[in-house]
Amino acid sequence: MNEFLKHFQKQQAVTTTREITTTTECPYCSVQCTMNLHEEKSIMVSRFSVSANKEDPVTDGRLCVKGLNAHSHAIDDRRLRNPMIRIKGKLSNVSWEAAMERFRIQVQALQTKYGKDSVGVYGGGSLTNEECYLLGKFARVALQTKYIDYNGRFCMSAAAGAANLTLGVDRGLTNPLEEVPFAKCIILAGTNIAECQPTIMAYFRKARQNGCKIIVIDPRETATCSIADLHLKVKPGYDAALVNGMIKVIIEEGFVDQSFIEQRTNGYDELVEHVKQVSLSEVAALTGIPPQQIVEAARMYGEAETGMVFTARGVEQHASGVANVRNFLNMVLLTGKIGKQGCGYGAITGQANGQGGREHGQKADQLPGYRLIENLDHRAYMAKVWGVNEEDLPRKGISAYEMMEAIDRKEIKCLIVLGSNPVVSNPNSHMVEKALKKLEFLVVIDLFESETARLAHMVLPGSAYLEDEGTMTQLEGRVLVRRALKALPGKAKLDWKIVCEMAAVLDKGAYFNYQNAEEIFNELRLASKGGKADYFGMTYASLEAQHGMFWPCPEEGHPGTPRMFEKQFDHEDGRARLAPIEHQNPKEVANRKYPYILTTGRVLQHYLSGVQTRNTSELNSKYPEPLLEIHPDSAGIIGLVNGGHAKVSSKRGTIRLKVKFSQKIRPDTVFVAFHWGDDFCINRLTNPALDPTCRMPEFKVCAVQINPA
């Protein structure tokens, strides 16, 4: 009988199998490639696979290895499925009612005893716009705490700070990607697009086919260098010095667009006086770039009729990150290469919603629409939208890493983490882990038991991208709608619903009464109205009909703004700001005890702190552990063996890594990817020195000692 039943069930599965195909977006990088998700459904089981969406207006049907496997973690059996509370040292399953009651008791007790600011909120750059907005509102209205920031602080805050100071507003790309092929010279500075955003490499290859000259500035010869006409292998931390040399050549050899300077900028004379003091030989000594290459790069860009400059974390993750980016923007403005087809600037966002994540209230000093929490008019507007008194809104808080320091000082007693893994992503992570263990109450909402979740007093099962409806703003400033495609596993809940339930148990549910994500978006539209990042004219219907829209979009029927700054910049006088930039040495330089410079970055197979990709066997098997990438000459001096192991130490800690020889890196520099935790966490070594403007840590430069292990 059992054999008969098995045979019958097998036959039923075959005869009732059907395939459902839906369109979704990759949850990983800032390109937000769309894809077709195929579900082969039968009585017995569902099988999922992915194919590229040929109708994607940005990628034309390209997907990278992460996108092809993006569904795997969402359907993984290791997903968190139940709320858990730590009981006698162990995380144990409880009901949602018990979890929310514990949350209420703990938060209210701590805020009663220590004040509203004893509780902090820590968000993520891969959350939907609706969740980013809601988290900011939750901190300021439900908790009334000033302490909120997010891991996007470690992504684009330097580029954002520079763009705000120079151009008056921060949007990742000033032009849509479709204009890249019209550029006659492109500078890619500290950005490895071939591995980090591979599906947009076609735009740059097309530009090269059209005769574009491409300059890559990077201490490593990355895969992106395959399209370069000139590779400047700059010493980490010396980008501003290099650009000062290029600006000197641009000014002295007459590549300045004088009419643009006179009509649309301020500060030119001060910049000219500054570069008179610059010596190309001194720049060469600082950067390791020969003077003739500096001149060649400046002429390539200066002579080009059109041109674009793109920066990423290699330029930005420094204690001088804002200054570095401002100098690249100086070069863009001097040549008038902005606000026209094939002319502009782009900060290549890393995280899925790195752009939208900072626009609507997750940053310590910002309110929705890029309003500022210290601006009285902005506060009054948001108080009206939210239905609260302006004086009840908290003032600005502090940055992500500074929150960890405040926790270490026991000023913050409780932390609520949504969609982030601060133990792995912060610099000086030994201190961060030690600090988080001091918290009286740590709440983590996530998909898996991350390194941070393992320390938590409460872990709540959240939603993956296939379950989570909402909008995302990709690197161009294009807003897209992502629809929910599958049910949540076990007792997991949508992230935004968890936030609303937490607000409700704190007696603030009346401010968080939403039936779906679209209702949150409609409130976000109103909250952003009149702000610099204005979404008011967008609706779910218009976003879907047009395959996404660019902000600012101030009213319904407005087409959006694909190209920025055609007529004016976003300062009150409409003019951009040139500024003299003094080179600043990194906060740590190589010395006798620590003779090498460590720089960090990404690899193609992994994403951020690896919580999703390390739980995807197809990806993890291709790159299972971090490698110490080192030049063979340097390895020979140390006595390292290719494939052997090395002990790498900074002032903050030591880790043991497998060695990979590479002729493609500077001999004074080593590289390690940052996607791993625990004993593989490279951020145990990195320097927490902060940029004075944006509070970006100096991930990209720290002095290390290397020995055979």
Short mmCIF file of N, CA and C in Angstrom, two decimals, residues 460-562:
data_model
loop_
_atom_site.label_atom_id
_atom_site.label_comp_id
_atom_site.label_asym_id
_atom_site.label_seq_id
_atom_site.Cartn_x
_atom_site.Cartn_y
_atom_site.Cartn_z
N LEU A 460 14.03 38.98 16.08
CA LEU A 460 12.73 38.91 15.44
C LEU A 460 12.91 38.57 13.96
N PRO A 461 12.12 37.60 13.45
CA PRO A 461 12.27 37.16 12.06
C PRO A 461 11.62 38.13 11.09
N GLY A 462 12.44 38.75 10.25
CA GLY A 462 11.93 39.74 9.30
C GLY A 462 11.72 39.18 7.91
N SER A 463 11.58 40.08 6.93
CA SER A 463 11.17 39.70 5.59
C SER A 463 12.31 39.83 4.59
N ALA A 464 12.35 38.90 3.63
CA ALA A 464 13.29 38.96 2.51
C ALA A 464 12.64 39.73 1.36
N TYR A 465 13.44 40.02 0.36
CA TYR A 465 12.97 40.87 -0.72
C TYR A 465 11.80 40.25 -1.50
N LEU A 466 11.71 38.93 -1.56
CA LEU A 466 10.62 38.30 -2.30
C LEU A 466 9.27 38.45 -1.58
N GLU A 467 9.32 38.78 -0.31
CA GLU A 467 8.09 38.91 0.50
C GLU A 467 7.74 40.37 0.78
N ASP A 468 8.69 41.25 0.53
CA ASP A 468 8.64 42.62 1.05
C ASP A 468 8.31 43.61 -0.06
N GLU A 469 7.14 44.18 -0.05
CA GLU A 469 6.73 45.13 -1.08
C GLU A 469 7.21 46.53 -0.73
N GLY A 470 7.56 47.30 -1.75
CA GLY A 470 7.97 48.67 -1.50
C GLY A 470 8.79 49.22 -2.65
N THR A 471 9.32 50.43 -2.46
CA THR A 471 10.12 51.08 -3.50
C THR A 471 11.59 51.10 -3.11
N MET A 472 12.44 51.13 -4.13
CA MET A 472 13.89 51.24 -3.96
C MET A 472 14.38 52.35 -4.89
N THR A 473 15.41 53.07 -4.47
CA THR A 473 15.99 54.12 -5.31
C THR A 473 17.41 53.70 -5.67
N GLN A 474 17.62 53.36 -6.95
CA GLN A 474 18.92 52.83 -7.32
C GLN A 474 19.93 53.94 -7.60
N LEU A 475 21.11 53.57 -8.07
CA LEU A 475 22.23 54.50 -8.11
C LEU A 475 21.99 55.72 -8.97
N GLU A 476 21.12 55.64 -9.98
CA GLU A 476 20.85 56.80 -10.83
C GLU A 476 19.94 57.83 -10.17
N GLY A 477 19.26 57.44 -9.07
CA GLY A 477 18.19 58.27 -8.53
C GLY A 477 16.85 57.88 -9.12
N ARG A 478 16.79 56.68 -9.71
CA ARG A 478 15.57 56.16 -10.31
C ARG A 478 14.82 55.33 -9.25
N VAL A 479 13.56 55.67 -9.01
CA VAL A 479 12.74 55.00 -8.01
C VAL A 479 11.94 53.88 -8.69
N LEU A 480 12.00 52.68 -8.11
CA LEU A 480 11.35 51.50 -8.68
C LEU A 480 10.42 50.87 -7.65
N VAL A 481 9.34 50.26 -8.12
CA VAL A 481 8.44 49.50 -7.23
C VAL A 481 8.81 48.03 -7.30
N ARG A 482 8.92 47.41 -6.13
CA ARG A 482 9.15 45.96 -6.06
C ARG A 482 7.95 45.33 -5.37
N ARG A 483 7.30 44.40 -6.05
CA ARG A 483 6.10 43.76 -5.52
C ARG A 483 6.46 42.49 -4.75
N ALA A 484 5.62 42.13 -3.78
CA ALA A 484 5.80 40.90 -3.02
C ALA A 484 5.37 39.71 -3.87
N LEU A 485 6.14 38.62 -3.80
CA LEU A 485 5.87 37.47 -4.66
C LEU A 485 5.59 36.18 -3.90
N LYS A 486 5.96 36.10 -2.63
CA LYS A 486 5.74 34.84 -1.91
C LYS A 486 5.39 35.11 -0.46
N ALA A 487 4.86 34.09 0.18
CA ALA A 487 4.46 34.21 1.58
C ALA A 487 5.69 34.15 2.48
N LEU A 488 5.54 34.71 3.66
CA LEU A 488 6.61 34.68 4.66
C LEU A 488 6.76 33.27 5.24
N PRO A 489 7.97 32.88 5.61
CA PRO A 489 8.15 31.55 6.22
C PRO A 489 7.79 31.56 7.70
N GLY A 490 7.21 30.49 8.17
CA GLY A 490 6.92 30.35 9.60
C GLY A 490 6.13 31.51 10.14
N LYS A 491 6.62 32.08 11.25
CA LYS A 491 5.95 33.21 11.89
C LYS A 491 6.65 34.54 11.60
N ALA A 492 7.51 34.55 10.58
CA ALA A 492 8.18 35.79 10.19
C ALA A 492 7.15 36.84 9.78
N LYS A 493 7.51 38.12 9.94
CA LYS A 493 6.62 39.21 9.58
C LYS A 493 7.36 40.22 8.70
N LEU A 494 6.58 41.01 7.98
CA LEU A 494 7.16 42.08 7.18
C LEU A 494 7.87 43.07 8.10
N ASP A 495 9.02 43.55 7.66
CA ASP A 495 9.79 44.47 8.50
C ASP A 495 8.97 45.69 8.92
N TRP A 496 8.23 46.27 7.98
CA TRP A 496 7.48 47.47 8.32
C TRP A 496 6.36 47.18 9.32
N LYS A 497 5.80 45.97 9.24
CA LYS A 497 4.75 45.62 10.21
C LYS A 497 5.34 45.44 11.61
N ILE A 498 6.56 44.91 11.68
CA ILE A 498 7.21 44.76 12.99
C ILE A 498 7.43 46.14 13.62
N VAL A 499 7.89 47.10 12.82
CA VAL A 499 8.10 48.45 13.34
C VAL A 499 6.78 49.04 13.83
N CYS A 500 5.72 48.83 13.06
CA CYS A 500 4.42 49.35 13.48
C CYS A 500 3.94 48.70 14.77
N GLU A 501 4.17 47.41 14.93
CA GLU A 501 3.76 46.72 16.16
C GLU A 501 4.58 47.20 17.36
N MET A 502 5.85 47.47 17.15
CA MET A 502 6.66 48.02 18.25
C MET A 502 6.14 49.38 18.66
N ALA A 503 5.75 50.20 17.68
CA ALA A 503 5.18 51.51 18.00
C ALA A 503 3.86 51.36 18.76
N ALA A 504 3.06 50.39 18.35
CA ALA A 504 1.75 50.20 18.98
C ALA A 504 1.88 49.84 20.45
N VAL A 505 2.82 48.94 20.80
CA VAL A 505 2.95 48.55 22.21
C VAL A 505 3.54 49.68 23.04
N LEU A 506 4.14 50.68 22.38
CA LEU A 506 4.62 51.86 23.10
C LEU A 506 3.56 52.97 23.12
N ASP A 507 2.32 52.58 22.81
CA ASP A 507 1.17 53.50 22.82
C ASP A 507 1.27 54.59 21.76
N LYS A 508 1.96 54.33 20.66
CA LYS A 508 2.06 55.29 19.57
C LYS A 508 1.49 54.71 18.27
N GLY A 509 0.64 53.70 18.41
CA GLY A 509 0.09 53.03 17.25
C GLY A 509 -0.72 53.94 16.34
N ALA A 510 -1.33 54.99 16.90
CA ALA A 510 -2.15 55.89 16.08
C ALA A 510 -1.33 56.58 14.99
N TYR A 511 -0.03 56.71 15.20
CA TYR A 511 0.85 57.35 14.22
C TYR A 511 1.38 56.35 13.19
N PHE A 512 1.09 55.06 13.39
CA PHE A 512 1.66 54.02 12.54
C PHE A 512 0.58 53.04 12.08
N ASN A 513 -0.53 53.61 11.67
CA ASN A 513 -1.69 52.79 11.30
C ASN A 513 -1.75 52.66 9.78
N TYR A 514 -1.00 51.71 9.23
CA TYR A 514 -0.94 51.50 7.78
C TYR A 514 -1.46 50.10 7.45
N GLN A 515 -2.12 50.02 6.30
CA GLN A 515 -2.64 48.73 5.85
C GLN A 515 -1.70 48.04 4.87
N ASN A 516 -0.87 48.81 4.19
CA ASN A 516 0.05 48.24 3.21
C ASN A 516 1.19 49.22 2.96
N ALA A 517 2.19 48.77 2.21
CA ALA A 517 3.37 49.60 1.95
C ALA A 517 3.02 50.83 1.13
N GLU A 518 2.05 50.73 0.26
CA GLU A 518 1.68 51.88 -0.58
C GLU A 518 1.17 53.04 0.26
N GLU A 519 0.47 52.74 1.36
CA GLU A 519 0.02 53.81 2.24
C GLU A 519 1.21 54.53 2.88
N ILE A 520 2.23 53.77 3.24
CA ILE A 520 3.44 54.39 3.79
C ILE A 520 4.09 55.28 2.73
N PHE A 521 4.16 54.78 1.48
CA PHE A 521 4.76 55.56 0.41
C PHE A 521 4.01 56.86 0.17
N ASN A 522 2.70 56.82 0.24
CA ASN A 522 1.93 58.05 0.03
C ASN A 522 2.21 59.08 1.12
N GLU A 523 2.44 58.61 2.35
CA GLU A 523 2.84 59.54 3.41
C GLU A 523 4.26 60.05 3.17
N LEU A 524 5.14 59.16 2.71
CA LEU A 524 6.51 59.57 2.37
C LEU A 524 6.49 60.65 1.28
N ARG A 525 5.63 60.49 0.29
CA ARG A 525 5.52 61.49 -0.78
C ARG A 525 5.22 62.86 -0.19
N LEU A 526 4.26 62.91 0.72
CA LEU A 526 3.90 64.18 1.34
C LEU A 526 5.04 64.70 2.21
N ALA A 527 5.70 63.79 2.93
CA ALA A 527 6.81 64.20 3.79
C ALA A 527 7.97 64.78 3.00
N SER A 528 8.18 64.27 1.77
CA SER A 528 9.29 64.76 0.94
C SER A 528 8.91 65.98 0.11
N LYS A 529 7.63 66.32 0.04
CA LYS A 529 7.17 67.40 -0.83
C LYS A 529 7.89 68.72 -0.50
N GLY A 530 8.46 69.32 -1.53
CA GLY A 530 9.17 70.58 -1.34
C GLY A 530 10.59 70.42 -0.87
N GLY A 531 10.98 69.19 -0.51
CA GLY A 531 12.36 68.94 -0.12
C GLY A 531 13.24 68.74 -1.36
N LYS A 532 14.53 68.62 -1.14
CA LYS A 532 15.44 68.46 -2.28
C LYS A 532 15.24 67.11 -2.95
N ALA A 533 14.98 66.07 -2.16
CA ALA A 533 14.65 64.76 -2.73
C ALA A 533 13.13 64.64 -2.73
N ASP A 534 12.50 65.26 -3.70
CA ASP A 534 11.04 65.39 -3.74
C ASP A 534 10.44 64.23 -4.54
N TYR A 535 9.65 63.39 -3.84
CA TYR A 535 8.99 62.24 -4.46
C TYR A 535 7.49 62.49 -4.66
N PHE A 536 7.02 63.69 -4.38
CA PHE A 536 5.58 63.90 -4.27
C PHE A 536 4.83 63.52 -5.55
N GLY A 537 5.44 63.74 -6.71
CA GLY A 537 4.75 63.47 -7.97
C GLY A 537 4.70 62.01 -8.37
N MET A 538 5.31 61.13 -7.59
CA MET A 538 5.34 59.71 -7.94
C MET A 538 4.22 58.95 -7.24
N THR A 539 3.69 57.98 -7.94
CA THR A 539 2.74 57.04 -7.34
C THR A 539 3.18 55.63 -7.74
N TYR A 540 2.68 54.63 -7.03
CA TYR A 540 3.00 53.26 -7.44
C TYR A 540 2.60 53.03 -8.89
N ALA A 541 1.45 53.56 -9.27
CA ALA A 541 0.96 53.36 -10.64
C ALA A 541 1.91 53.99 -11.66
N SER A 542 2.33 55.23 -11.42
CA SER A 542 3.21 55.90 -12.39
C SER A 542 4.59 55.27 -12.41
N LEU A 543 5.08 54.82 -11.27
CA LEU A 543 6.39 54.17 -11.23
C LEU A 543 6.37 52.87 -12.04
N GLU A 544 5.30 52.11 -11.92
CA GLU A 544 5.21 50.86 -12.67
C GLU A 544 5.00 51.12 -14.16
N ALA A 545 4.20 52.11 -14.48
CA ALA A 545 3.92 52.41 -15.89
C ALA A 545 5.17 52.87 -16.62
N GLN A 546 6.06 53.59 -15.93
CA GLN A 546 7.24 54.16 -16.58
C GLN A 546 8.52 53.39 -16.27
N HIS A 547 8.41 52.22 -15.66
CA HIS A 547 9.60 51.44 -15.28
C HIS A 547 10.55 52.27 -14.42
N GLY A 548 9.98 53.03 -13.51
CA GLY A 548 10.77 53.85 -12.59
C GLY A 548 10.82 55.30 -13.02
N MET A 549 10.99 56.20 -12.02
CA MET A 549 11.08 57.64 -12.28
C MET A 549 12.21 58.23 -11.45
N PHE A 550 12.81 59.30 -11.97
CA PHE A 550 13.91 59.98 -11.30
C PHE A 550 13.38 61.13 -10.44
N TRP A 551 13.92 61.22 -9.21
CA TRP A 551 13.62 62.41 -8.42
C TRP A 551 14.61 63.52 -8.80
N PRO A 552 14.30 64.79 -8.56
CA PRO A 552 13.04 65.30 -8.00
C PRO A 552 11.89 65.22 -9.00
N CYS A 553 10.72 64.95 -8.41
CA CYS A 553 9.48 64.84 -9.18
C CYS A 553 8.39 65.53 -8.36
N PRO A 554 8.25 66.85 -8.49
CA PRO A 554 7.47 67.64 -7.53
C PRO A 554 5.96 67.55 -7.63
N GLU A 555 5.41 67.05 -8.74
CA GLU A 555 3.95 67.00 -8.85
C GLU A 555 3.54 65.87 -9.79
N GLU A 556 2.34 65.37 -9.59
CA GLU A 556 1.86 64.29 -10.45
C GLU A 556 1.79 64.79 -11.89
N GLY A 557 2.22 63.94 -12.81
CA GLY A 557 2.31 64.34 -14.20
C GLY A 557 3.68 64.85 -14.60
N HIS A 558 4.51 65.18 -13.60
CA HIS A 558 5.89 65.60 -13.88
C HIS A 558 6.67 64.39 -14.38
N PRO A 559 7.55 64.57 -15.39
CA PRO A 559 8.26 63.41 -15.94
C PRO A 559 9.42 62.92 -15.10
N GLY A 560 9.75 63.61 -14.02
CA GLY A 560 10.96 63.28 -13.27
C GLY A 560 12.17 63.99 -13.86
N THR A 561 13.33 63.81 -13.23
CA THR A 561 14.52 64.57 -13.61
C THR A 561 15.70 63.64 -13.84
N PRO A 562 15.83 63.07 -15.04
CA PRO A 562 16.95 62.17 -15.30
C PRO A 562 18.31 62.86 -15.22
#
